[in-house]
Short mmCIF file of C-alpha atoms in Angstrom, two decimals:
data_model
loop_
_atom_site.label_atom_id
_atom_site.label_comp_id
_atom_site.label_asym_id
_atom_site.label_seq_id
_atom_site.Cartn_x
_atom_site.Cartn_y
_atom_site.Cartn_z
CA UNK W 1 144.59 100.65 103.19
CA UNK W 2 142.89 98.62 100.47
CA UNK W 3 140.77 95.72 101.71
CA UNK W 4 141.68 92.17 100.76
CA UNK W 5 139.40 90.62 98.12
CA UNK W 6 138.03 87.12 98.51
CA UNK W 7 135.65 86.45 95.62
CA UNK W 8 135.98 85.79 91.90
CA UNK W 9 133.30 86.93 89.44
CA UNK W 10 131.85 83.42 89.22
CA UNK W 11 131.50 83.22 93.02
CA UNK W 12 129.47 86.42 92.99
CA UNK W 13 127.26 85.35 90.08
CA UNK W 14 126.69 81.92 91.58
CA UNK W 15 125.77 83.33 94.98
CA UNK W 16 123.42 85.94 93.56
CA UNK W 17 121.51 83.33 91.56
CA UNK W 18 120.30 81.87 94.85
CA UNK W 19 117.66 84.58 94.89
CA UNK W 20 116.10 82.98 91.83
CA UNK W 21 115.49 79.91 93.96
CA UNK W 22 114.19 81.96 96.88
CA UNK W 23 111.78 83.93 94.76
CA UNK W 24 110.27 81.13 92.75
CA UNK W 25 108.97 80.19 96.19
CA UNK W 26 108.38 83.53 97.84
CA UNK W 27 107.25 85.73 94.92
CA UNK W 28 104.92 83.03 93.65
CA UNK W 29 103.47 82.40 97.09
CA UNK W 30 103.07 86.03 98.15
CA UNK W 31 101.64 87.19 94.82
CA UNK W 32 99.17 84.45 94.09
CA UNK W 33 98.34 82.28 97.11
CA UNK W 34 95.37 84.40 98.23
CA UNK W 35 93.69 84.64 94.85
CA UNK W 36 94.29 80.91 94.28
CA UNK W 37 92.68 80.06 97.62
CA UNK W 38 89.70 82.43 97.23
CA UNK W 39 88.92 82.19 93.52
CA UNK W 40 89.99 78.61 92.69
CA UNK W 41 89.67 76.57 95.90
CA UNK W 42 86.83 78.74 97.20
CA UNK W 43 88.16 79.37 100.70
CA UNK W 44 87.08 82.34 102.81
CA UNK W 45 89.79 85.09 102.84
CA UNK W 46 89.11 85.89 106.48
CA UNK W 47 89.65 82.28 107.58
CA UNK W 48 92.78 82.05 105.43
CA UNK W 49 94.08 85.23 107.03
CA UNK W 50 93.48 83.81 110.48
CA UNK W 51 95.32 80.58 109.62
CA UNK W 52 98.28 82.54 108.27
CA UNK W 53 98.38 84.67 111.43
CA UNK W 54 98.27 81.52 113.60
CA UNK W 55 101.16 80.08 111.58
CA UNK W 56 103.29 83.06 112.59
CA UNK W 57 103.42 81.82 116.20
CA UNK W 58 105.64 78.97 115.02
CA UNK W 59 107.76 81.29 112.89
CA UNK W 60 108.74 83.48 115.84
CA UNK W 61 110.56 80.56 117.46
CA UNK W 62 112.18 78.93 114.46
CA UNK W 63 113.99 81.99 113.08
CA UNK W 64 116.32 82.46 116.03
CA UNK W 65 116.53 78.68 116.53
CA UNK W 66 117.85 78.04 113.02
CA UNK W 67 120.13 81.08 113.22
CA UNK W 68 121.71 79.69 116.39
CA UNK W 69 121.94 76.21 114.83
CA UNK W 70 123.81 77.63 111.84
CA UNK W 71 126.27 79.38 114.16
CA UNK W 72 126.96 76.06 115.91
CA UNK W 73 127.25 73.96 112.73
CA UNK W 74 130.68 72.68 111.69
CA UNK W 75 130.87 70.55 108.54
CA UNK W 76 133.07 70.11 105.50
CA UNK W 77 130.73 72.48 103.65
CA UNK W 78 130.87 75.06 106.44
CA UNK W 79 128.18 76.51 108.71
CA UNK W 80 125.49 77.82 106.39
CA UNK W 81 125.78 75.91 103.13
CA UNK W 82 124.46 72.54 104.42
CA UNK W 83 121.30 74.24 105.72
CA UNK W 84 120.85 76.13 102.47
CA UNK W 85 121.19 72.96 100.40
CA UNK W 86 119.03 70.48 102.24
CA UNK W 87 116.26 72.77 103.50
CA UNK W 88 115.29 73.68 99.95
CA UNK W 89 114.10 70.14 99.27
CA UNK W 90 111.41 70.71 101.87
CA UNK W 91 110.64 74.15 100.37
CA UNK W 92 109.95 72.58 96.98
CA UNK W 93 107.66 69.87 98.38
CA UNK W 94 105.72 72.25 100.62
CA UNK W 95 105.23 74.80 97.81
CA UNK W 96 103.65 72.19 95.56
CA UNK W 97 101.47 70.99 98.43
CA UNK W 98 100.04 74.49 98.99
CA UNK W 99 98.97 74.75 95.35
CA UNK W 100 97.69 71.17 95.17
CA UNK W 101 94.82 71.20 97.69
CA UNK W 102 92.54 68.29 96.68
CA UNK W 103 89.13 69.46 95.46
CA UNK W 104 87.37 66.40 96.90
CA UNK W 105 88.44 67.13 100.49
CA UNK W 106 85.91 68.60 102.88
CA UNK W 107 86.20 72.31 103.58
CA UNK W 108 87.72 71.81 107.04
CA UNK W 109 90.27 69.35 105.64
CA UNK W 110 91.22 71.87 102.93
CA UNK W 111 91.88 74.53 105.54
CA UNK W 112 93.95 72.02 107.55
CA UNK W 113 95.92 70.97 104.44
CA UNK W 114 96.77 74.58 103.68
CA UNK W 115 97.73 75.41 107.26
CA UNK W 116 100.09 72.44 107.64
CA UNK W 117 101.80 72.96 104.26
CA UNK W 118 102.08 76.73 104.75
CA UNK W 119 103.52 76.36 108.25
CA UNK W 120 106.08 73.76 107.17
CA UNK W 121 107.19 75.95 104.29
CA UNK W 122 107.51 79.17 106.28
CA UNK W 123 108.39 78.04 109.80
CA UNK W 124 110.82 75.26 108.91
CA UNK W 125 112.20 74.90 105.40
CA UNK W 126 112.18 78.46 104.08
CA UNK W 127 113.51 79.71 107.42
CA UNK W 128 116.55 77.43 107.40
CA UNK W 129 117.28 78.04 103.72
CA UNK W 130 116.86 81.82 103.79
CA UNK W 131 118.85 82.46 106.96
CA UNK W 132 121.69 80.29 105.69
CA UNK W 133 121.70 82.01 102.30
CA UNK W 134 121.72 85.49 103.81
CA UNK W 135 124.39 84.59 106.39
CA UNK W 136 126.79 83.61 103.62
CA UNK W 137 127.31 87.33 102.92
CA UNK W 138 129.27 87.57 106.17
CA UNK W 139 130.85 84.10 105.95
CA UNK W 140 132.44 84.08 102.48
CA UNK W 141 134.09 87.52 102.53
CA UNK W 142 135.25 90.19 104.99
CA UNK W 143 135.48 92.84 102.29
CA UNK W 144 132.78 95.48 102.82
CA UNK W 145 132.63 96.36 99.11
CA UNK W 146 132.19 92.72 98.16
CA UNK W 147 129.39 92.40 100.70
CA UNK W 148 127.57 95.35 99.14
CA UNK W 149 128.15 93.88 95.67
CA UNK W 150 126.79 90.52 96.77
CA UNK W 151 123.71 92.14 98.25
CA UNK W 152 122.94 94.65 95.52
CA UNK W 153 123.43 92.27 92.64
CA UNK W 154 121.71 89.30 94.27
CA UNK W 155 118.57 91.39 94.46
CA UNK W 156 118.78 92.01 90.72
CA UNK W 157 118.18 88.27 90.43
CA UNK W 158 115.45 88.51 93.07
CA UNK W 159 113.48 91.29 91.43
CA UNK W 160 114.09 89.89 87.97
CA UNK W 161 112.58 86.60 89.11
CA UNK W 162 109.67 88.36 90.79
CA UNK W 163 109.05 90.36 87.62
CA UNK W 164 109.02 87.23 85.49
CA UNK W 165 106.74 85.30 87.85
CA UNK W 166 104.28 88.17 88.27
CA UNK W 167 104.22 88.74 84.51
CA UNK W 168 103.77 85.19 83.24
CA UNK W 169 102.02 83.19 85.97
CA UNK W 170 98.41 84.11 85.20
CA UNK W 171 98.90 83.37 81.50
CA UNK W 172 100.89 80.20 82.24
CA UNK W 173 98.17 78.85 84.55
CA UNK W 174 95.60 79.39 81.81
CA UNK W 175 97.87 77.78 79.20
CA UNK W 176 98.34 74.75 81.45
CA UNK W 177 94.60 74.13 81.62
CA UNK W 178 93.52 76.70 84.17
CA UNK W 179 91.84 76.01 87.48
CA UNK W 180 93.37 73.78 90.14
CA UNK W 181 95.32 71.68 87.62
CA UNK W 182 96.97 74.76 86.12
CA UNK W 183 98.06 76.09 89.52
CA UNK W 184 99.41 72.68 90.57
CA UNK W 185 101.46 72.26 87.39
CA UNK W 186 103.02 75.72 87.52
CA UNK W 187 103.92 75.13 91.19
CA UNK W 188 105.75 71.93 90.24
CA UNK W 189 107.65 73.75 87.47
CA UNK W 190 108.73 76.54 89.83
CA UNK W 191 109.75 74.05 92.54
CA UNK W 192 112.01 72.10 90.17
CA UNK W 193 113.64 75.28 88.84
CA UNK W 194 114.26 76.48 92.38
CA UNK W 195 115.77 73.18 93.49
CA UNK W 196 118.31 73.15 90.66
CA UNK W 197 119.33 76.82 91.02
CA UNK W 198 119.60 76.65 94.83
CA UNK W 199 121.98 73.69 94.60
CA UNK W 200 124.21 75.49 92.10
CA UNK W 201 124.22 78.65 94.24
CA UNK W 202 125.19 76.86 97.45
CA UNK W 203 128.09 75.09 95.76
CA UNK W 204 129.40 78.24 94.02
CA UNK W 205 130.99 79.81 97.13
CA UNK W 206 133.23 78.61 99.95
CA UNK W 207 133.00 79.79 103.56
CA UNK W 208 136.05 81.30 105.25
CA UNK W 209 137.61 79.56 108.28
CA UNK W 210 136.67 81.03 111.67
CA UNK W 211 140.27 82.09 112.20
CA UNK W 212 140.15 84.20 109.04
CA UNK W 213 136.81 85.76 110.00
CA UNK W 214 138.20 86.82 113.40
CA UNK W 215 141.52 88.14 112.04
CA UNK W 216 141.94 91.92 112.09
CA UNK W 217 138.93 92.63 114.28
CA UNK W 218 140.97 93.37 117.38
CA UNK W 219 139.43 90.27 118.97
CA UNK W 220 141.38 87.36 117.50
CA UNK W 221 140.91 85.19 120.55
CA UNK W 222 138.71 82.11 120.32
CA UNK W 223 135.06 82.94 119.81
CA UNK W 224 133.00 82.23 122.89
CA UNK W 225 130.23 79.69 122.44
CA UNK W 226 126.71 80.50 123.54
CA UNK W 227 123.26 78.96 123.72
CA UNK W 228 119.90 79.99 122.31
CA UNK W 229 118.98 82.06 125.38
CA UNK W 230 122.20 84.03 125.13
CA UNK W 231 121.65 84.48 121.40
CA UNK W 232 118.25 86.05 122.04
CA UNK W 233 119.74 88.38 124.63
CA UNK W 234 122.47 89.42 122.20
CA UNK W 235 119.93 90.25 119.51
CA UNK W 236 117.62 92.19 121.81
CA UNK W 237 120.60 94.16 123.17
CA UNK W 238 121.50 95.32 119.65
CA UNK W 239 119.24 98.27 118.83
CA UNK W 240 120.23 98.15 115.17
CA UNK W 241 119.05 94.55 114.91
CA UNK W 242 115.66 95.63 116.24
CA UNK W 243 115.52 98.47 113.73
CA UNK W 244 116.41 96.17 110.83
CA UNK W 245 113.76 93.67 111.94
CA UNK W 246 111.19 96.47 112.05
CA UNK W 247 112.10 97.63 108.55
CA UNK W 248 112.03 94.08 107.19
CA UNK W 249 108.59 93.44 108.66
CA UNK W 250 107.24 96.73 107.34
CA UNK W 251 108.71 96.05 103.90
CA UNK W 252 107.03 92.68 103.71
CA UNK W 253 103.66 94.07 104.79
CA UNK W 254 104.19 96.71 102.11
CA UNK W 255 104.86 93.97 99.56
CA UNK W 256 101.77 92.05 100.64
CA UNK W 257 99.63 95.13 100.05
CA UNK W 258 101.24 95.74 96.66
CA UNK W 259 100.46 92.11 95.82
CA UNK W 260 96.81 92.89 96.49
CA UNK W 261 97.17 94.74 93.21
CA UNK W 262 95.86 91.58 91.54
CA UNK W 263 92.51 92.34 93.20
CA UNK W 264 92.83 96.10 92.54
CA UNK W 265 93.50 95.52 88.83
CA UNK W 266 90.73 92.95 88.52
CA UNK W 267 87.92 94.78 90.31
CA UNK W 268 88.87 98.50 90.30
CA UNK W 269 90.72 98.89 86.99
CA UNK W 270 88.76 96.02 85.39
CA UNK W 271 91.82 94.42 83.81
CA UNK W 272 93.72 91.67 85.66
CA UNK W 273 96.48 91.77 83.02
CA UNK W 274 97.55 95.18 84.35
CA UNK W 275 99.04 93.38 87.35
CA UNK W 276 101.91 92.23 85.13
CA UNK W 277 102.34 95.77 83.74
CA UNK W 278 102.58 97.23 87.24
CA UNK W 279 105.10 94.56 88.18
CA UNK W 280 107.34 95.97 85.44
CA UNK W 281 106.88 99.46 86.87
CA UNK W 282 108.04 98.14 90.26
CA UNK W 283 110.84 95.77 89.33
CA UNK W 284 112.64 97.53 86.46
CA UNK W 285 113.40 100.69 88.53
CA UNK W 286 114.44 98.48 91.45
CA UNK W 287 116.87 96.61 89.23
CA UNK W 288 118.22 99.89 87.81
CA UNK W 289 118.78 101.24 91.33
CA UNK W 290 120.56 98.05 92.37
CA UNK W 291 123.05 98.39 89.51
CA UNK W 292 124.18 101.80 90.79
CA UNK W 293 123.97 101.07 94.53
CA UNK W 294 127.64 100.02 95.01
CA UNK W 295 128.84 103.19 93.25
CA UNK W 296 126.49 105.39 95.28
CA UNK W 297 127.64 103.76 98.54
CA UNK W 298 131.24 104.57 97.60
CA UNK W 299 130.38 108.14 96.58
CA UNK W 300 128.49 108.90 99.78
CA UNK W 301 131.04 107.00 101.88
CA UNK W 302 128.54 104.58 103.39
CA UNK W 303 125.01 103.27 103.28
CA UNK W 304 123.26 105.43 105.87
CA UNK W 305 122.62 108.60 103.86
CA UNK W 306 121.84 106.66 100.69
CA UNK W 307 119.20 104.50 102.34
CA UNK W 308 117.50 107.38 104.12
CA UNK W 309 117.39 109.66 101.08
CA UNK W 310 116.23 106.80 98.87
CA UNK W 311 113.22 106.16 101.09
CA UNK W 312 112.39 109.86 101.16
CA UNK W 313 112.02 109.62 97.38
CA UNK W 314 110.02 106.40 97.74
CA UNK W 315 107.59 108.08 100.14
CA UNK W 316 107.07 110.98 97.75
CA UNK W 317 106.48 108.54 94.90
CA UNK W 318 103.80 106.60 96.79
CA UNK W 319 102.09 109.85 97.78
CA UNK W 320 101.75 110.69 94.11
CA UNK W 321 100.45 107.17 93.36
CA UNK W 322 97.59 107.92 95.76
CA UNK W 323 96.79 111.12 93.88
CA UNK W 324 97.00 109.38 90.49
CA UNK W 325 94.82 106.52 91.76
CA UNK W 326 91.97 108.82 92.72
CA UNK W 327 92.35 110.65 89.38
CA UNK W 328 91.94 107.28 87.68
CA UNK W 329 95.11 107.76 85.59
CA UNK W 330 96.88 104.45 84.98
CA UNK W 331 99.87 106.08 83.18
CA UNK W 332 100.51 108.40 86.14
CA UNK W 333 100.12 105.52 88.58
CA UNK W 334 102.73 103.57 86.62
CA UNK W 335 105.11 106.56 86.51
CA UNK W 336 104.98 107.27 90.24
CA UNK W 337 105.07 103.56 91.11
CA UNK W 338 108.39 103.45 89.26
CA UNK W 339 109.72 106.51 91.11
CA UNK W 340 108.80 104.94 94.45
CA UNK W 341 110.51 101.69 93.50
CA UNK W 342 113.64 103.59 92.40
CA UNK W 343 113.89 105.13 95.87
CA UNK W 344 113.51 101.74 97.55
CA UNK W 345 116.27 100.17 95.46
CA UNK W 346 119.40 101.20 97.44
CA UNK W 347 118.16 99.66 100.70
CA UNK W 348 117.25 96.46 98.90
CA UNK W 349 120.78 96.31 97.54
CA UNK W 350 122.80 97.06 100.64
CA UNK W 351 120.65 95.73 103.49
CA UNK W 352 122.66 92.49 103.72
CA UNK W 353 125.77 94.60 104.15
CA UNK W 354 123.95 96.64 106.81
CA UNK W 355 123.09 93.40 108.63
CA UNK W 356 126.74 92.34 108.41
CA UNK W 357 127.64 95.68 110.02
CA UNK W 358 124.97 95.04 112.64
CA UNK W 359 126.55 91.65 113.38
CA UNK W 360 129.92 93.33 113.63
CA UNK W 361 128.45 95.80 116.14
CA UNK W 362 127.53 92.89 118.42
CA UNK W 363 131.03 91.41 118.01
CA UNK W 364 132.71 94.73 118.80
CA UNK W 365 130.55 95.32 121.88
CA UNK W 366 130.02 91.77 123.18
CA UNK W 367 132.89 89.71 121.72
CA UNK W 368 130.61 87.04 120.26
CA UNK W 369 130.08 86.08 116.62
CA UNK W 370 126.37 85.94 115.81
CA UNK W 371 126.39 85.96 112.01
CA UNK W 372 123.83 83.19 111.51
CA UNK W 373 121.64 84.36 114.39
CA UNK W 374 121.85 87.99 113.23
CA UNK W 375 120.63 87.03 109.77
CA UNK W 376 117.54 85.54 111.37
CA UNK W 377 116.09 89.05 111.00
CA UNK W 378 115.91 88.47 107.24
CA UNK W 379 113.83 85.34 107.57
CA UNK W 380 111.90 86.72 110.54
CA UNK W 381 111.02 89.86 108.60
CA UNK W 382 110.17 88.04 105.38
CA UNK W 383 107.89 85.52 107.05
CA UNK W 384 106.39 87.57 109.85
CA UNK W 385 105.88 90.67 107.71
CA UNK W 386 104.76 88.80 104.62
CA UNK W 387 102.53 86.48 106.60
CA UNK W 388 100.98 89.27 108.61
CA UNK W 389 100.52 91.34 105.47
CA UNK W 390 98.72 88.50 103.71
CA UNK W 391 96.68 87.77 106.84
CA UNK W 392 95.67 91.41 107.25
CA UNK W 393 94.75 91.56 103.58
CA UNK W 394 92.54 88.50 104.02
CA UNK W 395 90.81 89.99 107.05
CA UNK W 396 90.24 93.27 105.23
CA UNK W 397 88.82 91.53 102.18
CA UNK W 398 86.47 89.47 104.32
CA UNK W 399 85.38 92.51 106.35
CA UNK W 400 84.67 94.45 103.15
CA UNK W 401 82.22 91.85 101.88
CA UNK W 402 84.46 90.39 99.15
CA UNK W 403 83.02 87.40 97.26
CA UNK W 404 85.32 85.53 94.89
CA UNK W 405 82.35 84.00 93.09
CA UNK W 406 80.96 87.28 91.73
CA UNK W 407 82.33 89.56 89.01
CA UNK W 408 81.23 92.84 90.60
CA UNK W 409 82.18 93.54 94.21
CA UNK W 410 80.17 95.73 96.63
CA UNK W 411 81.14 99.39 97.13
CA UNK W 412 82.52 98.59 100.59
CA UNK W 413 85.01 96.18 98.99
CA UNK W 414 86.00 98.72 96.34
CA UNK W 415 86.81 101.33 98.99
CA UNK W 416 88.81 98.77 100.94
CA UNK W 417 90.88 97.96 97.84
CA UNK W 418 91.67 101.67 97.46
CA UNK W 419 92.85 101.80 101.08
CA UNK W 420 94.91 98.61 100.87
CA UNK W 421 96.63 99.33 97.57
CA UNK W 422 97.06 103.11 97.77
CA UNK W 423 97.13 104.34 101.37
CA UNK W 424 98.78 101.55 103.37
CA UNK W 425 101.97 101.48 101.21
CA UNK W 426 102.33 105.26 101.64
CA UNK W 427 102.01 105.02 105.42
CA UNK W 428 104.55 102.19 105.56
CA UNK W 429 107.10 104.06 103.42
CA UNK W 430 106.84 107.09 105.67
CA UNK W 431 107.44 104.92 108.75
CA UNK W 432 110.46 103.17 107.20
CA UNK W 433 112.00 106.54 106.32
CA UNK W 434 111.80 107.55 109.98
CA UNK W 435 113.43 104.29 111.16
CA UNK W 436 116.25 104.50 108.59
CA UNK W 437 117.06 108.03 109.74
CA UNK W 438 118.17 106.47 113.04
CA UNK W 439 120.06 103.45 111.67
CA UNK W 440 123.66 104.68 111.38
CA UNK W 441 125.31 101.41 112.43
CA UNK W 442 128.37 102.14 110.25
CA UNK W 443 129.09 105.27 112.22
CA UNK W 444 128.67 103.40 115.50
CA UNK W 445 131.14 100.69 114.41
CA UNK W 446 133.71 103.23 113.30
CA UNK W 447 133.50 104.97 116.65
CA UNK W 448 134.02 101.65 118.47
CA UNK W 449 137.06 100.81 116.33
CA UNK W 450 138.66 104.18 117.09
CA UNK W 451 138.12 103.61 120.80
CA UNK W 452 139.77 100.15 120.60
CA UNK W 453 142.73 101.54 118.66
CA UNK W 454 143.64 104.00 121.44
#
């Protein structure tokens, strides 16, 4: 039987554009915050890494908290949309604050300024906005194909935005005067763009009533309410949620190491402008893979095989990047970087649909709707993985003897950059492939439905 459709083309386009707003914050922050802090403000990368790691203690609480709050919210706009709308105002302010550290502050005050602004952005505002945005996948449609389409195509916007930011930011900062003033101005520009696009995205879709969401599940009775403690227990009891969290965290650590490419290009390849070239090699194949993800899901009758096989290709690609890196061949590095990104594309496109299936698994086994809380794994993974990745990178740079005030780094730093940019991404891809091989939540849900139908 053909599934009912819920969305028009303009709903899908409007929703997907929300990733422009998310990535003018996240891509800008993850790609450039460390080099801004070390080479412009003059902060120690090891201390910055420690502050970022400390900030993660707050993040661990707020993800599930905001997920549970979204599940309990009832307004004219729905559950998730109010959080998506209003939290972004804080995102914009905090982003500008991070890239506007006053030069005349004492060193301790500069560290404190960064820590407070970074924690507010990640632990509060970005958390609420990102969980709400991701949860909308399960709240505006029940159609599995539409969920995949929303996820795959929204990430076209995400990677397109990342590509643009990674390609133009260094040049834009220089054009805007360079130094602290240049970074501050570009942060303001990105914050304003994000605020406008986020508002349009949130207003482009409408959430379904709870009665409609429950219809046809075999559990049409009123949804049982639950508190934060129960929500945590529900998440921990769902093994697929734990797997998705693990993959999200690993992906973000992977991304943080790839973002250390700005250091690798500057000090190993001796050309910082290559960072933008490599961002094309990453993002264009990802976008191409996202275009074909819905068709491949339909052809292979689900997401499980596609995701696992994609990451097998990604692992092979990163292995060849390591070889090309030690050969010193930039063209080969670009080629195999693109192959690795192509393999990662399907998971990027359908992971929101996988999370929706994971939420459905909890509903089928426990009888409780946890859509907002379930999508906390997206924010948890993005912040915890990205934050830890950036923190680890800072510690490694500091341990290697990196000095942002000199043009030539010591040999210990050069070897560390090889390890961070070449080897760690390969190890992470291999680990993700293993986890995905065990994440057949679609099959588990189908089995549960058959049992209920008897």
